[in-house]
Amino acid sequence: MNDELFFAPEDDSCQVEEKEKYKILIVDDDDEVHAFTKLALKDFFYKGKALDLISAYNQEEARVALFRSEDIAVILLDVVMETNTTGLDIAKYIREDLQNDMCRIIIRTGQPGEAPERFVIDNYDINDYKEKTELTADKLYTTIRTALVQYNQLIDLLNKKDEIYKLLTTDKLTSLPNRVKLNYDLDSDAYQTLMLIDIDRFSLLNDAYGFEIGDKVLIHVKDILKKLLKKDMTLYRLDADVFAILLSDSKTEYLSDEVDALKAILDNSPLEIGTLSLYINVSIGIVHYELGNIIQKAGIALRQARKISRNRVEYYTDASEFTKIIEYNNLWTARIVEALVNDKILAYFQPIIECSSNTITKYETLVRLEYDGEIYSPFYFLDTARQAGYLHKITCRVFQKACQKFQNNDLMFSVNITDHDLTESGFISFIVQTAKEYKIQSSRIVFEILEEVSMNENKLATENLARLAELGFNLSIDDFGTQCSNFAQLGSHKYESIKIDGKFIKDINENKNSKIITESILFFTNKIGFKTVAEYVHSKEVYETIKELGVDYAQGFYFGEPKADLIELTKELK
């Protein structure tokens, strides 16, 4: 093929549908260049697609073509047209004004002196540079094919990027935007309104009917919420049983009425599965037209709703105690992180006395946090650690320090754990490995279940608790008597001991009701063969009373406060 071919007439007998073509924009003020290009590329095919060759003879026509066709794959661009830099101006317009990084720009100039190759490549985002004298039909074919290969690669990368973004920002079960997308949508300086909607006691529903039914409940709630959405609302699924609705419209004077209507519809729209009717109750936390920390503020309102009674709505306001909670949590979250980094999570130990012999037989390990030279009890930071996700790290740190303390004696010791720990995939292996590292037999270790957590609501936690028992570790229930859930737990596992809640012990020598309740607990535990521990034993009178009642072990300030070192009994007890 030679340059005389452009004089031959073009044959348009074999037309390919527009949608099957790559769009190539030819920008040149020379008619012969357009004719030659069209003839040379007339039979061009790549990946089953022909070319749609678009002509522009000046900068204005080029801009019109670019405006009409956003999917132009390759641009063959002359430099010198109306001015000596017209082509370069067009290239700059494409990259900077149109923000088009996809199309491949090939400079094709007949006056290289006006736009030297090195200067153009260094200063403009172009993809190839050719002089017209060197760009024969064969070389033009090769140049276009190379450019289309690059263009397709970019399209593939863009599609994969979009696919990955969708995976990262979409909840798989409900196909709703997820927490990542909500964080992205909240990344603005605008005042916004956010509702968090939590399905009450969803974990119990999962345990009772299985995860398949639980998933159907989530889809059911999603479908109802989507029907209730207005055009200025976006629905998300954040966590297992928490949905969110973001309102972009600042005009929310009727928000309260809309929320009441939404809740009423949810409360009266049971999920029907065969003969089963599942009524759904929700708790809702709302932050109304606020700026900054939107999810956190709505979360505080939601926790307040659940704390009061569940199945209710709470609004966040700066005038309420919510602000103090945020400030307090932010303060202690920072202190917890600093303590974990600087090894300021401490283990303190309080002796547990065997009442029949007045001797120390074991110790309870209690966590403390050191900050700025002060030692703080869990009262100050435990709730924050739970909300901020650091509770499990603290438990592991305390357990490791306890093993280190007891590696050179044969005493038993206990460590408090929660379902946060028991639902961590690596918790059991961490316990086993740490005990092995310090050469401590599992029979010397007691894990106390914090009373504030109802273990029966979490299937995985219950399974891992059983696994600990199988491995020879001892189990104990802390604060026994504060929740009826504990009685259900007693039949699930073999417990080494039960700790009677301190509120029944601290005044047992004076309070008749406390004594009756303790006697009832002892009657029950004696029948099933469980040892008992009395907490909050702060005086000789209390100690003598619980001994008379038949309590097996005692713990409290009467024997010694929690200390960093293992304390011995006072002479008074000996």
JSON list of N, CA and C in Angstrom, two decimals, residues 41 44 74-76 104-108 127-130 134-150:
[
{"chain": "A", "resi": 41, "resn": "LEU", "atom": "N", "xyz": [-7.55, 2.94, 6.76]},
{"chain": "A", "resi": 41, "resn": "LEU", "atom": "CA", "xyz": [-8.16, 2.21, 7.89]},
{"chain": "A", "resi": 41, "resn": "LEU", "atom": "C", "xyz": [-9.54, 1.66, 7.55]},
{"chain": "A", "resi": 44, "resn": "PHE", "atom": "N", "xyz": [-10.06, -1.92, 8.66]},
{"chain": "A", "resi": 44, "resn": "PHE", "atom": "CA", "xyz": [-9.47, -2.19, 9.98]},
{"chain": "A", "resi": 44, "resn": "PHE", "atom": "C", "xyz": [-10.51, -2.81, 10.91]},
{"chain": "A", "resi": 74, "resn": "VAL", "atom": "N", "xyz": [-9.45, 7.01, 20.16]},
{"chain": "A", "resi": 74, "resn": "VAL", "atom": "CA", "xyz": [-8.15, 7.51, 19.69]},
{"chain": "A", "resi": 74, "resn": "VAL", "atom": "C", "xyz": [-8.37, 8.84, 18.98]},
{"chain": "A", "resi": 75, "resn": "ILE", "atom": "N", "xyz": [-7.43, 9.77, 19.18]},
{"chain": "A", "resi": 75, "resn": "ILE", "atom": "CA", "xyz": [-7.46, 11.06, 18.49]},
{"chain": "A", "resi": 75, "resn": "ILE", "atom": "C", "xyz": [-6.16, 11.23, 17.72]},
{"chain": "A", "resi": 76, "resn": "LEU", "atom": "N", "xyz": [-6.28, 11.37, 16.40]},
{"chain": "A", "resi": 76, "resn": "LEU", "atom": "CA", "xyz": [-5.14, 11.68, 15.54]},
{"chain": "A", "resi": 76, "resn": "LEU", "atom": "C", "xyz": [-5.12, 13.20, 15.40]},
{"chain": "A", "resi": 104, "resn": "ARG", "atom": "N", "xyz": [-6.76, 7.91, 23.72]},
{"chain": "A", "resi": 104, "resn": "ARG", "atom": "CA", "xyz": [-5.35, 7.92, 23.37]},
{"chain": "A", "resi": 104, "resn": "ARG", "atom": "C", "xyz": [-5.11, 9.05, 22.37]},
{"chain": "A", "resi": 105, "resn": "ILE", "atom": "N", "xyz": [-4.20, 9.96, 22.67]},
{"chain": "A", "resi": 105, "resn": "ILE", "atom": "CA", "xyz": [-3.90, 11.10, 21.81]},
{"chain": "A", "resi": 105, "resn": "ILE", "atom": "C", "xyz": [-2.59, 10.84, 21.06]},
{"chain": "A", "resi": 106, "resn": "ILE", "atom": "N", "xyz": [-2.69, 10.85, 19.73]},
{"chain": "A", "resi": 106, "resn": "ILE", "atom": "CA", "xyz": [-1.51, 10.66, 18.89]},
{"chain": "A", "resi": 106, "resn": "ILE", "atom": "C", "xyz": [-1.25, 11.95, 18.11]},
{"chain": "A", "resi": 107, "resn": "ILE", "atom": "N", "xyz": [-0.15, 12.59, 18.41]},
{"chain": "A", "resi": 107, "resn": "ILE", "atom": "CA", "xyz": [0.22, 13.79, 17.65]},
{"chain": "A", "resi": 107, "resn": "ILE", "atom": "C", "xyz": [0.70, 13.35, 16.26]},
{"chain": "A", "resi": 108, "resn": "ARG", "atom": "N", "xyz": [0.12, 13.95, 15.21]},
{"chain": "A", "resi": 108, "resn": "ARG", "atom": "CA", "xyz": [0.54, 13.65, 13.84]},
{"chain": "A", "resi": 108, "resn": "ARG", "atom": "C", "xyz": [0.78, 15.01, 13.15]},
{"chain": "A", "resi": 127, "resn": "ASN", "atom": "N", "xyz": [0.06, 10.38, 24.03]},
{"chain": "A", "resi": 127, "resn": "ASN", "atom": "CA", "xyz": [0.45, 8.98, 24.11]},
{"chain": "A", "resi": 127, "resn": "ASN", "atom": "C", "xyz": [1.38, 8.52, 22.99]},
{"chain": "A", "resi": 128, "resn": "ASP", "atom": "N", "xyz": [1.45, 9.31, 21.90]},
{"chain": "A", "resi": 128, "resn": "ASP", "atom": "CA", "xyz": [2.36, 8.95, 20.80]},
{"chain": "A", "resi": 128, "resn": "ASP", "atom": "C", "xyz": [2.62, 10.21, 19.97]},
{"chain": "A", "resi": 129, "resn": "TYR", "atom": "N", "xyz": [3.74, 10.19, 19.27]},
{"chain": "A", "resi": 129, "resn": "TYR", "atom": "CA", "xyz": [4.14, 11.35, 18.46]},
{"chain": "A", "resi": 129, "resn": "TYR", "atom": "C", "xyz": [4.65, 10.83, 17.12]},
{"chain": "A", "resi": 130, "resn": "LYS", "atom": "N", "xyz": [4.01, 11.26, 16.03]},
{"chain": "A", "resi": 130, "resn": "LYS", "atom": "CA", "xyz": [4.42, 10.81, 14.71]},
{"chain": "A", "resi": 130, "resn": "LYS", "atom": "C", "xyz": [4.51, 12.01, 13.76]},
{"chain": "A", "resi": 134, "resn": "GLU", "atom": "N", "xyz": [6.46, 10.00, 8.03]},
{"chain": "A", "resi": 134, "resn": "GLU", "atom": "CA", "xyz": [6.81, 8.62, 8.43]},
{"chain": "A", "resi": 134, "resn": "GLU", "atom": "C", "xyz": [5.58, 7.74, 8.61]},
{"chain": "A", "resi": 135, "resn": "LEU", "atom": "N", "xyz": [4.39, 8.33, 8.68]},
{"chain": "A", "resi": 135, "resn": "LEU", "atom": "CA", "xyz": [3.19, 7.57, 9.00]},
{"chain": "A", "resi": 135, "resn": "LEU", "atom": "C", "xyz": [2.53, 7.04, 7.73]},
{"chain": "A", "resi": 136, "resn": "THR", "atom": "N", "xyz": [3.14, 6.02, 7.15]},
{"chain": "A", "resi": 136, "resn": "THR", "atom": "CA", "xyz": [2.57, 5.35, 5.98]},
{"chain": "A", "resi": 136, "resn": "THR", "atom": "C", "xyz": [1.34, 4.56, 6.39]},
{"chain": "A", "resi": 137, "resn": "ALA", "atom": "N", "xyz": [0.66, 3.97, 5.42]},
{"chain": "A", "resi": 137, "resn": "ALA", "atom": "CA", "xyz": [-0.56, 3.22, 5.72]},
{"chain": "A", "resi": 137, "resn": "ALA", "atom": "C", "xyz": [-0.30, 2.08, 6.69]},
{"chain": "A", "resi": 138, "resn": "ASP", "atom": "N", "xyz": [0.80, 1.34, 6.47]},
{"chain": "A", "resi": 138, "resn": "ASP", "atom": "CA", "xyz": [1.12, 0.23, 7.37]},
{"chain": "A", "resi": 138, "resn": "ASP", "atom": "C", "xyz": [1.42, 0.71, 8.78]},
{"chain": "A", "resi": 139, "resn": "LYS", "atom": "N", "xyz": [2.21, 1.79, 8.85]},
{"chain": "A", "resi": 139, "resn": "LYS", "atom": "CA", "xyz": [2.56, 2.31, 10.18]},
{"chain": "A", "resi": 139, "resn": "LYS", "atom": "C", "xyz": [1.34, 2.93, 10.86]},
{"chain": "A", "resi": 140, "resn": "LEU", "atom": "N", "xyz": [0.46, 3.53, 10.09]},
{"chain": "A", "resi": 140, "resn": "LEU", "atom": "CA", "xyz": [-0.76, 4.06, 10.67]},
{"chain": "A", "resi": 140, "resn": "LEU", "atom": "C", "xyz": [-1.60, 2.94, 11.27]},
{"chain": "A", "resi": 141, "resn": "TYR", "atom": "N", "xyz": [-1.70, 1.85, 10.52]},
{"chain": "A", "resi": 141, "resn": "TYR", "atom": "CA", "xyz": [-2.44, 0.66, 11.00]},
{"chain": "A", "resi": 141, "resn": "TYR", "atom": "C", "xyz": [-1.86, 0.19, 12.34]},
{"chain": "A", "resi": 142, "resn": "THR", "atom": "N", "xyz": [-0.53, 0.06, 12.40]},
{"chain": "A", "resi": 142, "resn": "THR", "atom": "CA", "xyz": [0.13, -0.42, 13.62]},
{"chain": "A", "resi": 142, "resn": "THR", "atom": "C", "xyz": [-0.07, 0.56, 14.77]},
{"chain": "A", "resi": 143, "resn": "THR", "atom": "N", "xyz": [0.02, 1.85, 14.48]},
{"chain": "A", "resi": 143, "resn": "THR", "atom": "CA", "xyz": [-0.13, 2.87, 15.52]},
{"chain": "A", "resi": 143, "resn": "THR", "atom": "C", "xyz": [-1.53, 2.85, 16.12]},
{"chain": "A", "resi": 144, "resn": "ILE", "atom": "N", "xyz": [-2.55, 2.75, 15.26]},
{"chain": "A", "resi": 144, "resn": "ILE", "atom": "CA", "xyz": [-3.93, 2.71, 15.73]},
{"chain": "A", "resi": 144, "resn": "ILE", "atom": "C", "xyz": [-4.19, 1.45, 16.55]},
{"chain": "A", "resi": 145, "resn": "ARG", "atom": "N", "xyz": [-3.67, 0.33, 16.05]},
{"chain": "A", "resi": 145, "resn": "ARG", "atom": "CA", "xyz": [-3.89, -0.92, 16.79]},
{"chain": "A", "resi": 145, "resn": "ARG", "atom": "C", "xyz": [-3.26, -0.85, 18.18]},
{"chain": "A", "resi": 146, "resn": "THR", "atom": "N", "xyz": [-2.05, -0.32, 18.28]},
{"chain": "A", "resi": 146, "resn": "THR", "atom": "CA", "xyz": [-1.38, -0.19, 19.58]},
{"chain": "A", "resi": 146, "resn": "THR", "atom": "C", "xyz": [-2.19, 0.72, 20.52]},
{"chain": "A", "resi": 147, "resn": "ALA", "atom": "N", "xyz": [-2.71, 1.81, 19.96]},
{"chain": "A", "resi": 147, "resn": "ALA", "atom": "CA", "xyz": [-3.49, 2.74, 20.77]},
{"chain": "A", "resi": 147, "resn": "ALA", "atom": "C", "xyz": [-4.78, 2.08, 21.27]},
{"chain": "A", "resi": 148, "resn": "LEU", "atom": "N", "xyz": [-5.42, 1.26, 20.42]},
{"chain": "A", "resi": 148, "resn": "LEU", "atom": "CA", "xyz": [-6.64, 0.58, 20.83]},
{"chain": "A", "resi": 148, "resn": "LEU", "atom": "C", "xyz": [-6.37, -0.49, 21.89]},
{"chain": "A", "resi": 149, "resn": "VAL", "atom": "N", "xyz": [-5.23, -1.15, 21.80]},
{"chain": "A", "resi": 149, "resn": "VAL", "atom": "CA", "xyz": [-4.84, -2.10, 22.86]},
{"chain": "A", "resi": 149, "resn": "VAL", "atom": "C", "xyz": [-4.77, -1.36, 24.20]},
{"chain": "A", "resi": 150, "resn": "GLN", "atom": "N", "xyz": [-4.10, -0.21, 24.22]},
{"chain": "A", "resi": 150, "resn": "GLN", "atom": "CA", "xyz": [-3.99, 0.58, 25.44]},
{"chain": "A", "resi": 150, "resn": "GLN", "atom": "C", "xyz": [-5.37, 1.04, 25.93]}
]
